[in-house]
mmCIF file of C-alpha atoms in Angstrom:
data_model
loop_
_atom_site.group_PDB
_atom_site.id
_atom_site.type_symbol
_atom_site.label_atom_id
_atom_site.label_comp_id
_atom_site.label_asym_id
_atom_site.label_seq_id
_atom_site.Cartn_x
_atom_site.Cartn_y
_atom_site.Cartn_z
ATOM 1 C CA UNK A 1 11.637 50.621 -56.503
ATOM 2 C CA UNK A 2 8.837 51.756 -54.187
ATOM 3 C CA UNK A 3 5.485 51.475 -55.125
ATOM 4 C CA UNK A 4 2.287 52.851 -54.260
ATOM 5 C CA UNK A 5 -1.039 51.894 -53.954
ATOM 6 C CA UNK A 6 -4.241 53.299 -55.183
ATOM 7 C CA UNK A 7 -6.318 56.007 -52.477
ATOM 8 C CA UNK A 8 -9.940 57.364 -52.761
ATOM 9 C CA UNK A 9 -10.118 61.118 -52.755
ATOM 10 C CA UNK A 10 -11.577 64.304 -54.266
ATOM 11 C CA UNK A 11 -10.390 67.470 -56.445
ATOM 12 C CA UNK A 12 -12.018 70.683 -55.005
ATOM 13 C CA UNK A 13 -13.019 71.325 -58.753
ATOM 14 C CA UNK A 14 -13.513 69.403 -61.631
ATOM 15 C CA UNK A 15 -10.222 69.735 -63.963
ATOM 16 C CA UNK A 16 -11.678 67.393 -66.610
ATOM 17 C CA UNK A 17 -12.888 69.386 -69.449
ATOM 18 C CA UNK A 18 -12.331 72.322 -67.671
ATOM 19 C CA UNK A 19 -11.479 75.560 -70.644
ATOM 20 C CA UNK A 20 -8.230 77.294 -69.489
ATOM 21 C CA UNK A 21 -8.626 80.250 -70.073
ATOM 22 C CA UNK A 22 -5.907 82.279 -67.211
ATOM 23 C CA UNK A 23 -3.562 80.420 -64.659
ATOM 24 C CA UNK A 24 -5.813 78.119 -62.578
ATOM 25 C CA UNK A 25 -4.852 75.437 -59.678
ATOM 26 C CA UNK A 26 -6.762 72.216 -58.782
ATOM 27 C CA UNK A 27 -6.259 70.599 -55.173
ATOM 28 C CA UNK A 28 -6.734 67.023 -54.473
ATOM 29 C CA UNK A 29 -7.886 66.258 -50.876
ATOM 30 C CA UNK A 30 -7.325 62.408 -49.241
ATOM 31 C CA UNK A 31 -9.168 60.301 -47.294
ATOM 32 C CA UNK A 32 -8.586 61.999 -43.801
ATOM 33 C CA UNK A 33 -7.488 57.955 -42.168
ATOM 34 C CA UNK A 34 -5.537 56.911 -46.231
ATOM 35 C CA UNK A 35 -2.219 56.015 -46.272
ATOM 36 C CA UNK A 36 0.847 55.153 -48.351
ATOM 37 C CA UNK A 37 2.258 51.506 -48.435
ATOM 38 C CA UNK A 38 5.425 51.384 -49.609
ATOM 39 C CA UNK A 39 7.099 47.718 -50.804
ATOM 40 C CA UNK A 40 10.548 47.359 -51.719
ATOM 41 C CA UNK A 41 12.499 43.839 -53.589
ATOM 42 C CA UNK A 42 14.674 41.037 -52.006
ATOM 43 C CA UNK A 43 16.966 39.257 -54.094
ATOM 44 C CA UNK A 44 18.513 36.058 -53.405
ATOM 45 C CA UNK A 45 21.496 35.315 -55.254
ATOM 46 C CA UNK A 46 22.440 31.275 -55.241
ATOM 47 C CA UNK A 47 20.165 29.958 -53.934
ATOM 48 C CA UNK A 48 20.001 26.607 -54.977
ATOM 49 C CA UNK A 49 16.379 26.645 -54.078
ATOM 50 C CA UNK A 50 12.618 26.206 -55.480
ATOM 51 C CA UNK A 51 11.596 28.911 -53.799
ATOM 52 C CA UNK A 52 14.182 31.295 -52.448
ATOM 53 C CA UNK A 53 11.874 33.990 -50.890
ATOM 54 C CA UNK A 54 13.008 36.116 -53.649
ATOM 55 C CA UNK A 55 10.043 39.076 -54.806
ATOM 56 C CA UNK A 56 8.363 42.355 -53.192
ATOM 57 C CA UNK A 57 7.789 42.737 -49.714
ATOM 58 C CA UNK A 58 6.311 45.542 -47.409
ATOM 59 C CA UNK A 59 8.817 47.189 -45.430
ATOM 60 C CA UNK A 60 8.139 45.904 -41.995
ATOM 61 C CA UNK A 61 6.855 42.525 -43.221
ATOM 62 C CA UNK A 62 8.891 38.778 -41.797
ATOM 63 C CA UNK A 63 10.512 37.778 -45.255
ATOM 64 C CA UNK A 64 11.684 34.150 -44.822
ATOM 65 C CA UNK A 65 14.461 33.060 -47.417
ATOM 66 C CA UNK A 66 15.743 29.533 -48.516
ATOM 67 C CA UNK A 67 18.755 27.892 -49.393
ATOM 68 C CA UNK A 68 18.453 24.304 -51.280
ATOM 69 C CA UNK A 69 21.028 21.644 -51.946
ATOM 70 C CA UNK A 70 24.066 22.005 -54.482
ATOM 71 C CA UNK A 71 25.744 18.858 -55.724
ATOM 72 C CA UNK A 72 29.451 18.131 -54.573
ATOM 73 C CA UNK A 73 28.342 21.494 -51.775
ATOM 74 C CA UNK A 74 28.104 22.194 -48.915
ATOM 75 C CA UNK A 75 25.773 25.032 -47.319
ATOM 76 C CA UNK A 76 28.409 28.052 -45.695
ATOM 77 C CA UNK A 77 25.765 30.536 -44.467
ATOM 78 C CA UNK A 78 24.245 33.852 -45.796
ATOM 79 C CA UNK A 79 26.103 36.990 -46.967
ATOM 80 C CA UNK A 80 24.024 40.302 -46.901
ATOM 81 C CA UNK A 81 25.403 42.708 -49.334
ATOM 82 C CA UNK A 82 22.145 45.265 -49.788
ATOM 83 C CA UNK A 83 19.454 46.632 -47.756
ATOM 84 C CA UNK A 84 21.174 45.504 -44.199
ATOM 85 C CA UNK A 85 18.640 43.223 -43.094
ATOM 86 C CA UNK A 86 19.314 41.784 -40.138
ATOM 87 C CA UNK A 87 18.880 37.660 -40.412
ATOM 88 C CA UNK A 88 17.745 35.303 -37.823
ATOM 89 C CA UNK A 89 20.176 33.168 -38.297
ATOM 90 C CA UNK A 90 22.907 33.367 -40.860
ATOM 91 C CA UNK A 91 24.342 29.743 -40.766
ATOM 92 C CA UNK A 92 20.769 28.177 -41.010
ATOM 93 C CA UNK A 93 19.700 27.219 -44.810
ATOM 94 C CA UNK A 94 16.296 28.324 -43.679
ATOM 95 C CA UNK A 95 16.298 31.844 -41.939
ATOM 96 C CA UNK A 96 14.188 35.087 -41.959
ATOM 97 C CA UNK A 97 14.396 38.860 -41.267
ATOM 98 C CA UNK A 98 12.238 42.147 -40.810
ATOM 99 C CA UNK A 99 12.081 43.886 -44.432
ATOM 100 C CA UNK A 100 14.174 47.193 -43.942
ATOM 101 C CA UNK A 101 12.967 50.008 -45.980
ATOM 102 C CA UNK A 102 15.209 49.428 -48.750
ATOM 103 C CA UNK A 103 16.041 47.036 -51.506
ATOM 104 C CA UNK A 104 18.070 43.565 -50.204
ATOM 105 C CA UNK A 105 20.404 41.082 -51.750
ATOM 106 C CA UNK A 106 21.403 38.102 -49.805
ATOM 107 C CA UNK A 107 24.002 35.519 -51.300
ATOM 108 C CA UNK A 108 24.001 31.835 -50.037
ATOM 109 C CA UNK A 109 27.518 30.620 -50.004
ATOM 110 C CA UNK A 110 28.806 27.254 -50.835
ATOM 111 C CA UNK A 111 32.045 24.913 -49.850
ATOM 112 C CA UNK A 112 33.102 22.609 -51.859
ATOM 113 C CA UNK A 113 33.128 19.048 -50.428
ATOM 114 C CA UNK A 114 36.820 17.575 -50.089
ATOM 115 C CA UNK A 115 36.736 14.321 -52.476
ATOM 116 C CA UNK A 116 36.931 10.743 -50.828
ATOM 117 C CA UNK A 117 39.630 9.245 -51.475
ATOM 118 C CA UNK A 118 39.146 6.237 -53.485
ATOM 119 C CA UNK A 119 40.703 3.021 -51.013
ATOM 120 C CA UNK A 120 42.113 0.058 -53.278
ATOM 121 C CA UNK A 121 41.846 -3.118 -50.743
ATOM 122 C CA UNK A 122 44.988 -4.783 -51.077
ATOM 123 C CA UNK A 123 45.403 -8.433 -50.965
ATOM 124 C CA UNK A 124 46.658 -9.925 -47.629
ATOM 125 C CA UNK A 125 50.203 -10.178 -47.520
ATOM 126 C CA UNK A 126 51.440 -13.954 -48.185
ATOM 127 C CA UNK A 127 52.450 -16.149 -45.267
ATOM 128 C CA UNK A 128 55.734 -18.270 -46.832
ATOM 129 C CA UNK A 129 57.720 -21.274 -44.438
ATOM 130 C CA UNK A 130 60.642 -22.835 -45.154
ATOM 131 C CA UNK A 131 61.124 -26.436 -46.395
ATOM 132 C CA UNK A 132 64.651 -27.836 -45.746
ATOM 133 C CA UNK A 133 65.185 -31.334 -46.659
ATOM 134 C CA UNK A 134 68.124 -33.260 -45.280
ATOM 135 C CA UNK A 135 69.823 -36.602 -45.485
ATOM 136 C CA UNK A 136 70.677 -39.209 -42.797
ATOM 137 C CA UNK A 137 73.699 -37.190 -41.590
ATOM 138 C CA UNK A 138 72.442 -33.557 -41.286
ATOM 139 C CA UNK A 139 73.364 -32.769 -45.127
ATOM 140 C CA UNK A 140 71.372 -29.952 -46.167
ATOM 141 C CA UNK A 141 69.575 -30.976 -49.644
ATOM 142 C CA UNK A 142 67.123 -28.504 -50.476
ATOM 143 C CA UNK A 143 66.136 -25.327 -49.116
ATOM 144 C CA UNK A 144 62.581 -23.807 -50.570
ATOM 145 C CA UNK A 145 60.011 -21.589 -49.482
ATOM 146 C CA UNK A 146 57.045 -22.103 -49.844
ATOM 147 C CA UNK A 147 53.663 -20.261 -49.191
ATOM 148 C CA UNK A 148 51.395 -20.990 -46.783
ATOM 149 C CA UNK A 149 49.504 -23.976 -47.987
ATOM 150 C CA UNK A 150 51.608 -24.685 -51.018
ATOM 151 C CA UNK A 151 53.481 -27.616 -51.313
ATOM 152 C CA UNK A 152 57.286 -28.065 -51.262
ATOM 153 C CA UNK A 153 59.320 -30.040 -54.398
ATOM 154 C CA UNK A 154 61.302 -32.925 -53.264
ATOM 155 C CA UNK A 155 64.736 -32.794 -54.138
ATOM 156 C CA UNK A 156 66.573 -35.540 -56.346
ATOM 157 C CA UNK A 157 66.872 -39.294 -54.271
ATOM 158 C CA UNK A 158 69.722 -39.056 -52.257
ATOM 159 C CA UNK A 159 72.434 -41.926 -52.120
ATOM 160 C CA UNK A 160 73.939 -43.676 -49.299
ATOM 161 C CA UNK A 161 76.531 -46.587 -49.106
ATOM 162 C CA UNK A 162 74.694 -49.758 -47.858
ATOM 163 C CA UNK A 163 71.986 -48.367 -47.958
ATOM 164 C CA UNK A 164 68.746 -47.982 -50.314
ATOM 165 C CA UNK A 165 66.654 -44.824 -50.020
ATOM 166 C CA UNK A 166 62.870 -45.431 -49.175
ATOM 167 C CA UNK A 167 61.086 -41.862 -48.664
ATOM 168 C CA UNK A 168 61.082 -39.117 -46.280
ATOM 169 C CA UNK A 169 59.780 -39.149 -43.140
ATOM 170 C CA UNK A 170 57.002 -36.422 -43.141
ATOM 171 C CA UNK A 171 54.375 -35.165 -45.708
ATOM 172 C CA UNK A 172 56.042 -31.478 -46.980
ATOM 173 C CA UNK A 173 52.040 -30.560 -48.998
ATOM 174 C CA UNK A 174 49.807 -27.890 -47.363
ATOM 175 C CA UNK A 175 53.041 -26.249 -45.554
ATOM 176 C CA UNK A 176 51.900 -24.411 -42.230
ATOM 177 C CA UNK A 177 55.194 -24.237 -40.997
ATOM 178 C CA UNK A 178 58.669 -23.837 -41.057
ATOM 179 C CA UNK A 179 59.689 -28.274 -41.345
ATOM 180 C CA UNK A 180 62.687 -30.031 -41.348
ATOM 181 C CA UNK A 181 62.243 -33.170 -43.519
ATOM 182 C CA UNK A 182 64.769 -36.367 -43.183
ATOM 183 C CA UNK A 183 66.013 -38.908 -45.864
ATOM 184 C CA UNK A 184 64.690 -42.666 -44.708
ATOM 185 C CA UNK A 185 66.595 -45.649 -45.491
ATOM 186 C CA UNK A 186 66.293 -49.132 -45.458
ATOM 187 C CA UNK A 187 69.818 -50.994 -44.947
ATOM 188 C CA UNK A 188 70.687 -53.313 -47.397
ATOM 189 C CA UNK A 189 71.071 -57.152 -47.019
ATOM 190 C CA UNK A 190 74.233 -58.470 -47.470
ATOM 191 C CA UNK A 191 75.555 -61.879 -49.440
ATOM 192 C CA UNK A 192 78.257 -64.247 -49.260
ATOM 193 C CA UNK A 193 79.323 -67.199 -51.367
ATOM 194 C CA UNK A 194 78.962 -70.835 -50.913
ATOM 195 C CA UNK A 195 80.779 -73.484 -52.496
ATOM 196 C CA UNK A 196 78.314 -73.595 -55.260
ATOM 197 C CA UNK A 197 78.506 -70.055 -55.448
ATOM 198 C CA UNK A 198 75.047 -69.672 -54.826
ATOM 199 C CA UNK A 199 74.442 -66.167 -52.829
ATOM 200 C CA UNK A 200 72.878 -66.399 -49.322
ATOM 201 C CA UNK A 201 71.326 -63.652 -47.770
ATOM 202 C CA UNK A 202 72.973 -62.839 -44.578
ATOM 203 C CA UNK A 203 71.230 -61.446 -41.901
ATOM 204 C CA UNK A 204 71.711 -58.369 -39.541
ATOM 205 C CA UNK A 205 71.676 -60.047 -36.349
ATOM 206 C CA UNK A 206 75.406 -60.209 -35.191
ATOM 207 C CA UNK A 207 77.156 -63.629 -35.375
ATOM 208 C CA UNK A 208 79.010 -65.215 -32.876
ATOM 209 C CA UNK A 209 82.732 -66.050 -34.113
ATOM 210 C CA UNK A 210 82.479 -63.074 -36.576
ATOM 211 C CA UNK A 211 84.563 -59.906 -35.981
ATOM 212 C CA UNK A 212 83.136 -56.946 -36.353
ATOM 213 C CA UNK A 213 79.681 -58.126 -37.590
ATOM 214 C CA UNK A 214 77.579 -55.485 -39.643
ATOM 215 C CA UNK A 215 76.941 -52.775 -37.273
ATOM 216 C CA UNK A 216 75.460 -49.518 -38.139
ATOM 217 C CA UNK A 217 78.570 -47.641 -36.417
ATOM 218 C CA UNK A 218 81.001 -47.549 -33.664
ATOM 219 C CA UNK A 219 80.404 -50.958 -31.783
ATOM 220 C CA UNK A 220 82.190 -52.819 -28.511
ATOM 221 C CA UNK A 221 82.483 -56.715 -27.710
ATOM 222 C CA UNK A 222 81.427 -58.386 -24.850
ATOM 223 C CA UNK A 223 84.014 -60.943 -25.146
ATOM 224 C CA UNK A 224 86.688 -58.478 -24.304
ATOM 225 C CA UNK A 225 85.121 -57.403 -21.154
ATOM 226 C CA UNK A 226 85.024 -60.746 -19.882
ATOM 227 C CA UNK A 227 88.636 -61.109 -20.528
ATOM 228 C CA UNK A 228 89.711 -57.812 -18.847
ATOM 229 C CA UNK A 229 87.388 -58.662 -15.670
ATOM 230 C CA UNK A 230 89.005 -62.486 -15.695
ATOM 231 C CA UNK A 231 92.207 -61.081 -15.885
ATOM 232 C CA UNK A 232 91.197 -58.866 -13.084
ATOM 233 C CA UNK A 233 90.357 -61.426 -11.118
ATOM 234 C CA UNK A 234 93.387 -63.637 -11.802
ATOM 235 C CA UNK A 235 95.585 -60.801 -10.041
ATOM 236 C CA UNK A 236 93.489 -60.851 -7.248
ATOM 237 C CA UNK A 237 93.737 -64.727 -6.967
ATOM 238 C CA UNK A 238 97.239 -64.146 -6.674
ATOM 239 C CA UNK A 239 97.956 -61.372 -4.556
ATOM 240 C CA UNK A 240 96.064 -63.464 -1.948
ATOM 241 C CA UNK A 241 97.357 -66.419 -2.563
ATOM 242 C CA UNK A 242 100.884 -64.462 -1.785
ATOM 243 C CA UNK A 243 99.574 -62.895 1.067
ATOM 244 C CA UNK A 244 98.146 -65.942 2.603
ATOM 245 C CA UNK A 245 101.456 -68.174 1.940
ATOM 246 C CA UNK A 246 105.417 -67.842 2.530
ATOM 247 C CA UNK A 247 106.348 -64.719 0.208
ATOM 248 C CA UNK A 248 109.928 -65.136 -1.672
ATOM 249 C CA UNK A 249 111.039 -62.964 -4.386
ATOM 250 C CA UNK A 250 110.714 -65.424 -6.940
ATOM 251 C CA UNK A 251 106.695 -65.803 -6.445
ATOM 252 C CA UNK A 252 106.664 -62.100 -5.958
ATOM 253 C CA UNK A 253 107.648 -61.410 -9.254
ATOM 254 C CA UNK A 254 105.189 -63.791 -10.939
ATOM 255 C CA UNK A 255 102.646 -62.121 -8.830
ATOM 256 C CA UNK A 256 103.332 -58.619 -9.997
ATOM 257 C CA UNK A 257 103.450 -59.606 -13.593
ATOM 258 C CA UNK A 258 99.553 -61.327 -13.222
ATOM 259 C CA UNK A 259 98.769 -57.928 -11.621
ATOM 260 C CA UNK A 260 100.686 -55.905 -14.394
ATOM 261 C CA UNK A 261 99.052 -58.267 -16.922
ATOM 262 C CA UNK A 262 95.635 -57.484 -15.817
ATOM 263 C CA UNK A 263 95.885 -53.888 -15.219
ATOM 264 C CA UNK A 264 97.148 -53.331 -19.130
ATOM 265 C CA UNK A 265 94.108 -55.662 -19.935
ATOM 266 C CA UNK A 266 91.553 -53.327 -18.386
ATOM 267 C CA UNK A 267 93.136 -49.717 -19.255
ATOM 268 C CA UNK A 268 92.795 -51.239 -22.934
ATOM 269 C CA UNK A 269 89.452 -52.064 -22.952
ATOM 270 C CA UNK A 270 88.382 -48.417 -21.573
ATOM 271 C CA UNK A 271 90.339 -46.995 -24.403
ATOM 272 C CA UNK A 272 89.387 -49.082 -27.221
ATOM 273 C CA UNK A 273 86.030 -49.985 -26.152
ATOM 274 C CA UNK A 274 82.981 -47.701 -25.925
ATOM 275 C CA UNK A 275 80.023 -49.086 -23.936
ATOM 276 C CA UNK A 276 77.690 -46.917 -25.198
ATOM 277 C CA UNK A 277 78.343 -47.910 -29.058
ATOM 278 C CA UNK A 278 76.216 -51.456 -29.883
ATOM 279 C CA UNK A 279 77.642 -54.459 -28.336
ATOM 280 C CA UNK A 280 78.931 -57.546 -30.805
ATOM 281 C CA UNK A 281 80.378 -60.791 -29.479
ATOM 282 C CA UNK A 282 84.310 -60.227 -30.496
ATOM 283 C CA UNK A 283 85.786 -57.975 -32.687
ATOM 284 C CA UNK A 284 89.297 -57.647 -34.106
ATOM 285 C CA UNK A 285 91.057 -56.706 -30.413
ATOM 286 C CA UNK A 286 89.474 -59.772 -29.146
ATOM 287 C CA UNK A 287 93.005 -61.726 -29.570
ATOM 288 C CA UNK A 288 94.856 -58.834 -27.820
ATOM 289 C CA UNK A 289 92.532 -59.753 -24.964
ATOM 290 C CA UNK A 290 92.828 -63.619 -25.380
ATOM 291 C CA UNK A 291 96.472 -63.583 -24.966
ATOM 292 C CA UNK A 292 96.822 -61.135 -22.112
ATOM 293 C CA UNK A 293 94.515 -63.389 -20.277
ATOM 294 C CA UNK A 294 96.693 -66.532 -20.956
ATOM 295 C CA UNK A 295 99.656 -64.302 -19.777
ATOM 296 C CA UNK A 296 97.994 -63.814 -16.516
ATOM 297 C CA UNK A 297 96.971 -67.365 -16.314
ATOM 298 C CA UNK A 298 100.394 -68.797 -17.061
ATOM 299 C CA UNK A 299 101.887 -66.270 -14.740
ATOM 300 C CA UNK A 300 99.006 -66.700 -11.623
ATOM 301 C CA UNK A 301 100.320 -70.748 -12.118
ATOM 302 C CA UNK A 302 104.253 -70.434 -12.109
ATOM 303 C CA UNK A 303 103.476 -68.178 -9.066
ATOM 304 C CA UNK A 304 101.525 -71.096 -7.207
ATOM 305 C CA UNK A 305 103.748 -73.770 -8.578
ATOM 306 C CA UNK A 306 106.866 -71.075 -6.884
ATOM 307 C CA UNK A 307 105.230 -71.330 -3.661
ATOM 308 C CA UNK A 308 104.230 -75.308 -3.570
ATOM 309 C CA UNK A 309 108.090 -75.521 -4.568
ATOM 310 C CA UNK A 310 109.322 -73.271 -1.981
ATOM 311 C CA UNK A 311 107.152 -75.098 0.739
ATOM 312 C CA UNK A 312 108.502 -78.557 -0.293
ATOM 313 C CA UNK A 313 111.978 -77.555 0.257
ATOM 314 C CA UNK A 314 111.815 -75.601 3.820
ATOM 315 C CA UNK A 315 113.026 -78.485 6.145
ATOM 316 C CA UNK A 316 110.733 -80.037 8.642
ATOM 317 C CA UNK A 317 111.843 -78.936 12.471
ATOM 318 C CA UNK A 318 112.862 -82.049 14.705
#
């Protein structure tokens, strides 16, 4: 509500203690320069603030108003819903306006701040390999995975003929990778018997005279490509000796079967023989060699024994 202040003036008669006796009238004269001041009452409605700038103000006065700070809020500007005063600025916590000549209310509106979401780290995802152990031959023994770092379980000792199992050939602890991991074996010696039946140890190194001497694998023998080269050269010896003397049909034929002799000898060895197995001194073809190479040799002599005969007989011109 408006008030007013207080103003020095004069009645043109004094009413106090004045006896009324008929109708009488008293007239108050002011100051001629007095005037009225009128104030009027701002309200400010959540304001979250010590002082708000709420109380009475003169119309025509600067009012400034406040907002302060609301937990889990945000500050959303002013709402005037009395008196239309006219703010500075209506998004500014701090504002002012010219007091109107009437009573004001100004809210202060909030937002609610969203809530943070609350972020769980999560453990880094685990880094596994694989482990795959595997025996001489390829044989898959174990597969495992393991995590990075972790170590891998070996898998039972494997077995192998002739053999005796020693270890594998890489660490498989602290696993940083995917790793193939081999069976290792040592071969074993082997043992014969003596007379006095005492067991010798026999060694690896192949022996001359033995056939097929312990070889891991496939193997080949020397001996038997000498053979099927001397046989070779046994035909040769006696197509030119047949070329070089008096040819008959008789030392023809003893000719062709060195040559025939020879050329089975050879086509053997490339079929039984594989060069790029280990060599050994003989094995068990070694007498199929042996006695095509005495067929060529008894065959490259009847043929030069054919043509000394033949020579001995053609008569001497006179």
């Amino acid at each position: 509500s408006a008030g007013y202040g207080q103003h020095a003036g004069a009645w043109d008669s004094e009413p106090y203690g004045h006896v009324v006796t008929e109708d009488v009238s008293f007239t108050y004269t002011y100051p001629a320069n007095d005037s009225y001041k009128v104030s009027y009452t701002v309200s400010v409605i959540s304001s979250y603030a010590a002082t708000s700038g709420a109380g009475s103000y003169e119309a025509g006065s600067r009012v400034t108003i406040a907002a302060g700070t609301r937990t889990g809020y945000t500050f959303a500007g002013w709402t005037v819903s009395a008196g239309g005063a006219a703010l500075a600025n209506t998004n500014a916590a701090t504002t002012s306006f010219i007091m109107p000549t009437a009573n004001v209310i100004v809210t202060a509106n909030w937002t609610a701040n969203q809530a943070q979401p609350v972020i769980t780290p999560q453990p880094p995802a685990e880094i596994s390999y694989t482990v795959t152990f595997v025996d001489w031959d390829g044989t898959v023994l174990s597969t495992q995975t393991v995590i990075s770092g972790g170590n891998a379980t070996a898998p039972a000792a494997p077995t192998r003929e002739g053999y005796t199992f020693t270890g594998w050939d890489t660490t498989f602890t602290n696993a940083q990778s995917d790793i193939t991991i081999t069976a290792q074996y040592e071969k074993d010696e082997e043992t014969i018997e003596n007379d006095g039946e005492e067991e010798i140890d026999e060694p690896d190194t192949p022996l001359i005279g033995k056939p097929d001497t312990p070889v891991s694998g496939a193997s080949w023998a020397l001996v038997n490509l000498l053979l099927a080269i001397a046989g070779i050269l046994l035909a040769l010896v006696a197509i030119i000796r047949m070329v070089v003397t008096r040819r008959s049909k008789h030392n023809t034929l003893w000719v062709a079967a060195t040559v025939i002799v020879a050329i089975v000898g050879i086509i053997l060895f490339f079929l039984t023989e594989d060069m790029s197995n280990p060599m050994i001194m003989i094995n068990q073809r070694t007498i199929i060699y042996a006695v095509l190479f005495a067929i060529g040799v008894v065959s490259t002599l009847l043929s030069s024994r054919s043509t000394t005969t033949e020579g001995e007989q053609t008569p001497t011109a006179t």
